[in-house]
Amino acid sequence: MNSLNLRIDLHVHTCYSSDAVTTLKEVIVYSKKRGLDGVAITDHDTLSGARKLQNSDLIVIPGIEITTTNGHLLALNVNTPILPNLDINETIQKIHKAGGIAVAAHPTLFYKAASSRRTAFYDAIEVMNSSAVPFHLFTYLNKKFATRLSLPQTAGSDAHYAPEIGTAYTIVEADPDVEEIVRAIKKKATIPVGKPIPWRIRLKGEALRLKRKT
Ligand SMILES: [Zn+2]
Ligand SMILES: [Zn+2]
């Protein structure tokens, strides 16, 4: 089988995150609509959504966005829950034990509970995050960070609302298989592609999220 250039949004939340409104069905519908080959489901500190989302047309990488004492960390290709609120390197060790890879989420985004710019044993750096404002400044800073550590670069929408899915994605040169994709990411066979979430969509998403909370 020849390797393909797969388009994968490596940072997607579902309604299993308390701050997101996307249903599992919407993940599939919008991923197809945006021409993606796959998504990583990375809900905050839970695998519940990722476990339930299985679809034959879409590659689904089970993941978690883990809250560590040093900010957010994406665990990709994990099938067991990983405890939040631990030190970042301790968390990375647990991810590796679980067979996954650790990606620094929005590492330079200082206004969120971001991964600090602290050097840790990351496998890759998320250099594009469509939720970050201003997008181009953070993309520049994240790329600089990744280059300094000479680590692979990934991109994801950080979608919390279905129409945001695919605003950024990673082109991964790999066979369409989760293990192969993760291996390719580690080998730097990635190209981050993306843009910021348009304001019109961002505001609609915020309104829906507020409605859900009240
Ligand atoms: Zn985050
Ligand atoms: Zn996120």
PDB file of C-alpha atoms and ligand atoms in Angstrom:
ATOM      1  CA  MET A   1       0.000   0.000   0.000  1.00  0.00           C
ATOM      2  CA  ASN A   2       1.386   3.420  -0.911  1.00  0.00           C
ATOM      3  CA  SER A   3       1.414   6.182   1.664  1.00  0.00           C
ATOM      4  CA  LEU A   4      -1.208   8.862   1.168  1.00  0.00           C
ATOM      5  CA  ASN A   5      -1.348  12.510   2.076  1.00  0.00           C
ATOM      6  CA  LEU A   6      -4.047  12.298   4.712  1.00  0.00           C
ATOM      7  CA  ARG A   7      -5.828  15.411   5.963  1.00  0.00           C
ATOM      8  CA  ILE A   8      -6.409  15.065   9.677  1.00  0.00           C
ATOM      9  CA  ASP A   9      -7.704  17.628  12.160  1.00  0.00           C
ATOM     10  CA  LEU A  10      -5.678  16.630  15.210  1.00  0.00           C
ATOM     11  CA  HIS A  11      -7.588  18.641  17.835  1.00  0.00           C
ATOM     12  CA  VAL A  12     -11.385  18.258  17.987  1.00  0.00           C
ATOM     13  CA  HIS A  13     -13.742  18.488  20.977  1.00  0.00           C
ATOM     14  CA  THR A  14     -17.198  16.920  21.243  1.00  0.00           C
ATOM     15  CA  CYS A  15     -20.096  17.413  23.667  1.00  0.00           C
ATOM     16  CA  TYR A  16     -18.216  15.082  26.017  1.00  0.00           C
ATOM     17  CA  SER A  17     -16.145  18.187  26.836  1.00  0.00           C
ATOM     18  CA  SER A  18     -18.163  20.446  29.150  1.00  0.00           C
ATOM     19  CA  ASP A  19     -17.306  23.503  27.022  1.00  0.00           C
ATOM     20  CA  ALA A  20     -18.168  22.037  23.594  1.00  0.00           C
ATOM     21  CA  VAL A  21     -21.483  21.524  21.767  1.00  0.00           C
ATOM     22  CA  THR A  22     -20.598  19.203  18.849  1.00  0.00           C
ATOM     23  CA  THR A  23     -22.444  15.881  18.727  1.00  0.00           C
ATOM     24  CA  LEU A  24     -20.597  12.750  17.542  1.00  0.00           C
ATOM     25  CA  LYS A  25     -22.793  12.616  14.451  1.00  0.00           C
ATOM     26  CA  GLU A  26     -21.857  16.213  13.617  1.00  0.00           C
ATOM     27  CA  VAL A  27     -18.159  15.321  13.860  1.00  0.00           C
ATOM     28  CA  ILE A  28     -18.650  12.832  11.025  1.00  0.00           C
ATOM     29  CA  VAL A  29     -20.884  15.106   8.934  1.00  0.00           C
ATOM     30  CA  TYR A  30     -18.572  18.147   9.174  1.00  0.00           C
ATOM     31  CA  SER A  31     -15.359  16.164   8.725  1.00  0.00           C
ATOM     32  CA  LYS A  32     -16.737  14.809   5.461  1.00  0.00           C
ATOM     33  CA  LYS A  33     -17.998  18.252   4.454  1.00  0.00           C
ATOM     34  CA  ARG A  34     -14.517  19.721   4.997  1.00  0.00           C
ATOM     35  CA  GLY A  35     -12.856  16.919   3.032  1.00  0.00           C
ATOM     36  CA  LEU A  36     -10.955  15.477   5.990  1.00  0.00           C
ATOM     37  CA  ASP A  37      -9.715  11.895   6.048  1.00  0.00           C
ATOM     38  CA  GLY A  38      -9.711  11.795   9.810  1.00  0.00           C
ATOM     39  CA  VAL A  39      -9.884  13.525  13.172  1.00  0.00           C
ATOM     40  CA  ALA A  40      -8.335  13.139  16.581  1.00  0.00           C
ATOM     41  CA  ILE A  41     -11.010  13.391  19.263  1.00  0.00           C
ATOM     42  CA  THR A  42      -9.343  15.242  22.110  1.00  0.00           C
ATOM     43  CA  ASP A  43     -11.933  16.005  24.779  1.00  0.00           C
ATOM     44  CA  HIS A  44     -10.859  17.581  28.048  1.00  0.00           C
ATOM     45  CA  ASP A  45      -9.697  14.799  30.380  1.00  0.00           C
ATOM     46  CA  THR A  46     -12.054  12.148  28.998  1.00  0.00           C
ATOM     47  CA  LEU A  47     -12.035   9.401  26.361  1.00  0.00           C
ATOM     48  CA  SER A  48     -15.811   8.847  26.435  1.00  0.00           C
ATOM     49  CA  GLY A  49     -16.585  10.606  23.140  1.00  0.00           C
ATOM     50  CA  ALA A  50     -13.569   9.159  21.339  1.00  0.00           C
ATOM     51  CA  ARG A  51     -14.555   5.658  22.428  1.00  0.00           C
ATOM     52  CA  LYS A  52     -18.095   6.026  21.124  1.00  0.00           C
ATOM     53  CA  LEU A  53     -17.132   7.535  17.778  1.00  0.00           C
ATOM     54  CA  GLN A  54     -16.421   4.755  15.343  1.00  0.00           C
ATOM     55  CA  ASN A  55     -17.087   5.263  11.677  1.00  0.00           C
ATOM     56  CA  SER A  56     -15.929   3.249   8.731  1.00  0.00           C
ATOM     57  CA  ASP A  57     -15.477   6.276   6.426  1.00  0.00           C
ATOM     58  CA  LEU A  58     -13.460   8.364   8.844  1.00  0.00           C
ATOM     59  CA  ILE A  59     -10.177   7.682  10.615  1.00  0.00           C
ATOM     60  CA  VAL A  60     -10.727   8.396  14.307  1.00  0.00           C
ATOM     61  CA  ILE A  61      -7.649   8.808  16.494  1.00  0.00           C
ATOM     62  CA  PRO A  62      -8.643   8.403  20.139  1.00  0.00           C
ATOM     63  CA  GLY A  63      -7.129  11.187  22.202  1.00  0.00           C
ATOM     64  CA  ILE A  64      -7.439  13.351  25.302  1.00  0.00           C
ATOM     65  CA  GLU A  65      -6.574  16.974  25.979  1.00  0.00           C
ATOM     66  CA  ILE A  66      -5.034  16.514  29.388  1.00  0.00           C
ATOM     67  CA  THR A  67      -4.880  19.293  31.951  1.00  0.00           C
ATOM     68  CA  THR A  68      -1.427  19.162  33.530  1.00  0.00           C
ATOM     69  CA  THR A  69       0.079  21.415  36.172  1.00  0.00           C
ATOM     70  CA  ASN A  70       1.965  23.032  33.263  1.00  0.00           C
ATOM     71  CA  GLY A  71      -0.975  23.508  30.888  1.00  0.00           C
ATOM     72  CA  HIS A  72      -2.765  21.493  28.230  1.00  0.00           C
ATOM     73  CA  LEU A  73      -1.246  18.471  26.555  1.00  0.00           C
ATOM     74  CA  LEU A  74      -2.694  16.396  23.706  1.00  0.00           C
ATOM     75  CA  ALA A  75      -2.397  12.630  24.069  1.00  0.00           C
ATOM     76  CA  LEU A  76      -2.965  10.922  20.720  1.00  0.00           C
ATOM     77  CA  ASN A  77      -3.635   7.201  20.235  1.00  0.00           C
ATOM     78  CA  VAL A  78      -4.442   6.364  23.833  1.00  0.00           C
ATOM     79  CA  ASN A  79      -7.147   3.946  24.906  1.00  0.00           C
ATOM     80  CA  THR A  80      -6.853   4.254  28.654  1.00  0.00           C
ATOM     81  CA  PRO A  81      -7.672   7.389  30.645  1.00  0.00           C
ATOM     82  CA  ILE A  82      -4.749   9.413  31.964  1.00  0.00           C
ATOM     83  CA  LEU A  83      -4.989  11.287  35.245  1.00  0.00           C
ATOM     84  CA  PRO A  84      -5.113  15.071  34.979  1.00  0.00           C
ATOM     85  CA  ASN A  85      -3.290  17.625  37.148  1.00  0.00           C
ATOM     86  CA  LEU A  86       0.074  15.899  37.156  1.00  0.00           C
ATOM     87  CA  ASP A  87       3.419  17.364  36.169  1.00  0.00           C
ATOM     88  CA  ILE A  88       3.869  17.575  32.389  1.00  0.00           C
ATOM     89  CA  ASN A  89       6.779  15.127  32.105  1.00  0.00           C
ATOM     90  CA  GLU A  90       5.046  12.671  34.427  1.00  0.00           C
ATOM     91  CA  THR A  91       1.975  12.903  32.170  1.00  0.00           C
ATOM     92  CA  ILE A  92       4.088  12.350  29.051  1.00  0.00           C
ATOM     93  CA  GLN A  93       5.555   9.208  30.615  1.00  0.00           C
ATOM     94  CA  LYS A  94       2.050   7.884  31.234  1.00  0.00           C
ATOM     95  CA  ILE A  95       1.055   8.657  27.630  1.00  0.00           C
ATOM     96  CA  HIS A  96       4.063   6.745  26.326  1.00  0.00           C
ATOM     97  CA  LYS A  97       3.267   3.802  28.616  1.00  0.00           C
ATOM     98  CA  ALA A  98      -0.255   3.792  27.183  1.00  0.00           C
ATOM     99  CA  GLY A  99       1.237   3.581  23.656  1.00  0.00           C
ATOM    100  CA  GLY A 100       0.403   7.139  22.662  1.00  0.00           C
ATOM    101  CA  ILE A 101       2.262  10.293  21.687  1.00  0.00           C
ATOM    102  CA  ALA A 102       2.315  13.641  23.485  1.00  0.00           C
ATOM    103  CA  VAL A 103       1.724  16.863  21.574  1.00  0.00           C
ATOM    104  CA  ALA A 104       2.109  20.270  23.215  1.00  0.00           C
ATOM    105  CA  ALA A 105      -1.279  21.996  22.767  1.00  0.00           C
ATOM    106  CA  HIS A 106      -1.180  25.706  21.835  1.00  0.00           C
ATOM    107  CA  PRO A 107       2.186  25.986  23.649  1.00  0.00           C
ATOM    108  CA  THR A 108       2.673  29.749  23.474  1.00  0.00           C
ATOM    109  CA  LEU A 109      -0.942  30.778  24.075  1.00  0.00           C
ATOM    110  CA  PHE A 110      -0.376  32.680  27.293  1.00  0.00           C
ATOM    111  CA  TYR A 111      -3.968  33.814  27.931  1.00  0.00           C
ATOM    112  CA  LYS A 112      -5.338  30.229  28.197  1.00  0.00           C
ATOM    113  CA  ALA A 113      -4.248  27.461  30.531  1.00  0.00           C
ATOM    114  CA  ALA A 114      -1.568  26.780  27.965  1.00  0.00           C
ATOM    115  CA  SER A 115       1.369  24.453  27.920  1.00  0.00           C
ATOM    116  CA  SER A 116       4.163  26.605  29.151  1.00  0.00           C
ATOM    117  CA  ARG A 117       7.127  27.132  26.914  1.00  0.00           C
ATOM    118  CA  ARG A 118       8.905  24.854  29.266  1.00  0.00           C
ATOM    119  CA  THR A 119      10.873  22.185  27.459  1.00  0.00           C
ATOM    120  CA  ALA A 120       9.356  18.773  28.069  1.00  0.00           C
ATOM    121  CA  PHE A 121       9.641  15.389  26.396  1.00  0.00           C
ATOM    122  CA  TYR A 122       7.054  16.172  23.722  1.00  0.00           C
ATOM    123  CA  ASP A 123       6.780  14.056  20.564  1.00  0.00           C
ATOM    124  CA  ALA A 124       5.384  16.974  18.539  1.00  0.00           C
ATOM    125  CA  ILE A 125       4.231  20.568  18.818  1.00  0.00           C
ATOM    126  CA  GLU A 126       0.815  21.891  17.767  1.00  0.00           C
ATOM    127  CA  VAL A 127       1.940  24.933  15.787  1.00  0.00           C
ATOM    128  CA  MET A 128      -1.461  25.883  14.358  1.00  0.00           C
ATOM    129  CA  ASN A 129      -4.560  26.127  16.526  1.00  0.00           C
ATOM    130  CA  SER A 130      -7.510  27.801  14.796  1.00  0.00           C
ATOM    131  CA  SER A 131      -8.993  28.993  18.104  1.00  0.00           C
ATOM    132  CA  ALA A 132      -5.931  31.071  18.970  1.00  0.00           C
ATOM    133  CA  VAL A 133      -6.296  34.852  18.669  1.00  0.00           C
ATOM    134  CA  PRO A 134      -4.333  36.408  17.070  1.00  0.00           C
ATOM    135  CA  PHE A 135      -3.809  33.277  14.991  1.00  0.00           C
ATOM    136  CA  HIS A 136      -0.794  34.343  12.912  1.00  0.00           C
ATOM    137  CA  LEU A 137       1.199  35.622  15.878  1.00  0.00           C
ATOM    138  CA  PHE A 138       0.750  32.368  17.813  1.00  0.00           C
ATOM    139  CA  THR A 139       1.464  30.253  14.730  1.00  0.00           C
ATOM    140  CA  TYR A 140       4.729  32.165  14.318  1.00  0.00           C
ATOM    141  CA  LEU A 141       5.683  31.741  17.999  1.00  0.00           C
ATOM    142  CA  ASN A 142       4.708  28.048  18.042  1.00  0.00           C
ATOM    143  CA  LYS A 143       6.731  27.329  14.894  1.00  0.00           C
ATOM    144  CA  LYS A 144       9.734  29.032  16.426  1.00  0.00           C
ATOM    145  CA  PHE A 145       9.302  26.882  19.534  1.00  0.00           C
ATOM    146  CA  ALA A 146       9.005  23.659  17.458  1.00  0.00           C
ATOM    147  CA  THR A 147      12.032  24.564  15.360  1.00  0.00           C
ATOM    148  CA  ARG A 148      14.098  25.285  18.459  1.00  0.00           C
ATOM    149  CA  LEU A 149      13.245  21.824  19.832  1.00  0.00           C
ATOM    150  CA  SER A 150      13.442  20.290  16.302  1.00  0.00           C
ATOM    151  CA  LEU A 151      10.140  18.517  16.789  1.00  0.00           C
ATOM    152  CA  PRO A 152       7.381  17.595  14.294  1.00  0.00           C
ATOM    153  CA  GLN A 153       4.696  20.233  13.680  1.00  0.00           C
ATOM    154  CA  THR A 154       0.948  19.569  13.788  1.00  0.00           C
ATOM    155  CA  ALA A 155      -2.240  21.590  13.275  1.00  0.00           C
ATOM    156  CA  GLY A 156      -5.778  21.315  14.601  1.00  0.00           C
ATOM    157  CA  SER A 157      -8.918  23.407  14.768  1.00  0.00           C
ATOM    158  CA  ASP A 158      -9.531  23.019  18.542  1.00  0.00           C
ATOM    159  CA  ALA A 159     -13.185  23.025  17.416  1.00  0.00           C
ATOM    160  CA  HIS A 160     -15.786  23.264  20.173  1.00  0.00           C
ATOM    161  CA  TYR A 161     -18.631  23.794  17.651  1.00  0.00           C
ATOM    162  CA  ALA A 162     -19.147  21.576  14.580  1.00  0.00           C
ATOM    163  CA  PRO A 163     -18.670  24.165  11.775  1.00  0.00           C
ATOM    164  CA  GLU A 164     -15.205  24.927  13.194  1.00  0.00           C
ATOM    165  CA  ILE A 165     -13.951  21.417  12.366  1.00  0.00           C
ATOM    166  CA  GLY A 166     -11.223  21.320   9.718  1.00  0.00           C
ATOM    167  CA  THR A 167     -10.323  25.025   9.938  1.00  0.00           C
ATOM    168  CA  ALA A 168      -6.818  23.694  10.508  1.00  0.00           C
ATOM    169  CA  TYR A 169      -5.553  20.202   9.825  1.00  0.00           C
ATOM    170  CA  THR A 170      -2.331  18.277   9.485  1.00  0.00           C
ATOM    171  CA  ILE A 171      -1.313  16.636   6.243  1.00  0.00           C
ATOM    172  CA  VAL A 172       0.225  13.337   7.302  1.00  0.00           C
ATOM    173  CA  GLU A 173       2.019  11.145   4.807  1.00  0.00           C
ATOM    174  CA  ALA A 174       0.940   7.690   5.949  1.00  0.00           C
ATOM    175  CA  ASP A 175      -1.242   4.691   5.303  1.00  0.00           C
ATOM    176  CA  PRO A 176      -4.803   5.193   6.556  1.00  0.00           C
ATOM    177  CA  ASP A 177      -4.253   3.455   9.873  1.00  0.00           C
ATOM    178  CA  VAL A 178      -3.999   5.029  13.334  1.00  0.00           C
ATOM    179  CA  GLU A 179      -0.704   3.348  14.281  1.00  0.00           C
ATOM    180  CA  GLU A 180       0.852   4.296  10.927  1.00  0.00           C
ATOM    181  CA  ILE A 181      -0.329   7.895  11.277  1.00  0.00           C
ATOM    182  CA  VAL A 182       1.156   8.240  14.746  1.00  0.00           C
ATOM    183  CA  ARG A 183       4.422   6.760  13.513  1.00  0.00           C
ATOM    184  CA  ALA A 184       4.466   9.227  10.595  1.00  0.00           C
ATOM    185  CA  ILE A 185       3.877  12.172  12.934  1.00  0.00           C
ATOM    186  CA  LYS A 186       6.866  11.103  15.029  1.00  0.00           C
ATOM    187  CA  LYS A 187       8.948  10.870  11.848  1.00  0.00           C
ATOM    188  CA  LYS A 188       8.042  14.491  10.963  1.00  0.00           C
ATOM    189  CA  ALA A 189       6.023  13.446   7.891  1.00  0.00           C
ATOM    190  CA  THR A 190       3.590  16.291   8.619  1.00  0.00           C
ATOM    191  CA  ILE A 191       2.597  19.617   7.106  1.00  0.00           C
ATOM    192  CA  PRO A 192       0.430  21.950   9.213  1.00  0.00           C
ATOM    193  CA  VAL A 193      -2.263  23.769   7.216  1.00  0.00           C
ATOM    194  CA  GLY A 194      -4.891  26.180   8.453  1.00  0.00           C
ATOM    195  CA  LYS A 195      -6.475  29.496   9.170  1.00  0.00           C
ATOM    196  CA  PRO A 196      -8.253  31.093  12.124  1.00  0.00           C
ATOM    197  CA  ILE A 197     -11.895  30.264  12.831  1.00  0.00           C
ATOM    198  CA  PRO A 198     -13.943  32.977  11.069  1.00  0.00           C
ATOM    199  CA  TRP A 199     -15.533  35.427  13.543  1.00  0.00           C
ATOM    200  CA  ARG A 200     -19.063  34.732  12.295  1.00  0.00           C
ATOM    201  CA  ILE A 201     -18.709  31.044  13.167  1.00  0.00           C
ATOM    202  CA  ARG A 202     -16.836  31.755  16.396  1.00  0.00           C
ATOM    203  CA  LEU A 203     -19.649  34.027  17.649  1.00  0.00           C
ATOM    204  CA  LYS A 204     -22.370  31.504  16.717  1.00  0.00           C
ATOM    205  CA  GLY A 205     -20.455  28.824  18.590  1.00  0.00           C
ATOM    206  CA  GLU A 206     -20.031  31.050  21.650  1.00  0.00           C
ATOM    207  CA  ALA A 207     -23.777  31.839  21.675  1.00  0.00           C
ATOM    208  CA  LEU A 208     -24.647  28.127  21.550  1.00  0.00           C
ATOM    209  CA  ARG A 209     -22.176  27.308  24.302  1.00  0.00           C
ATOM    210  CA  LEU A 210     -23.632  30.026  26.530  1.00  0.00           C
ATOM    211  CA  LYS A 211     -27.151  28.756  25.887  1.00  0.00           C
ATOM    212  CA  ARG A 212     -26.083  25.271  26.876  1.00  0.00           C
ATOM    213  CA  LYS A 213     -24.615  26.499  30.153  1.00  0.00           C
ATOM    214  CA  THR A 214     -27.766  28.399  31.256  1.00  0.00           C
TER     215      THR A 214
HETATM  216 ZN    ZN B   1      -6.459  23.669  25.355  1.00  0.00          ZN
HETATM  217 ZN    ZN B   2      -8.715  22.008  23.004  1.00  0.00          ZN
END
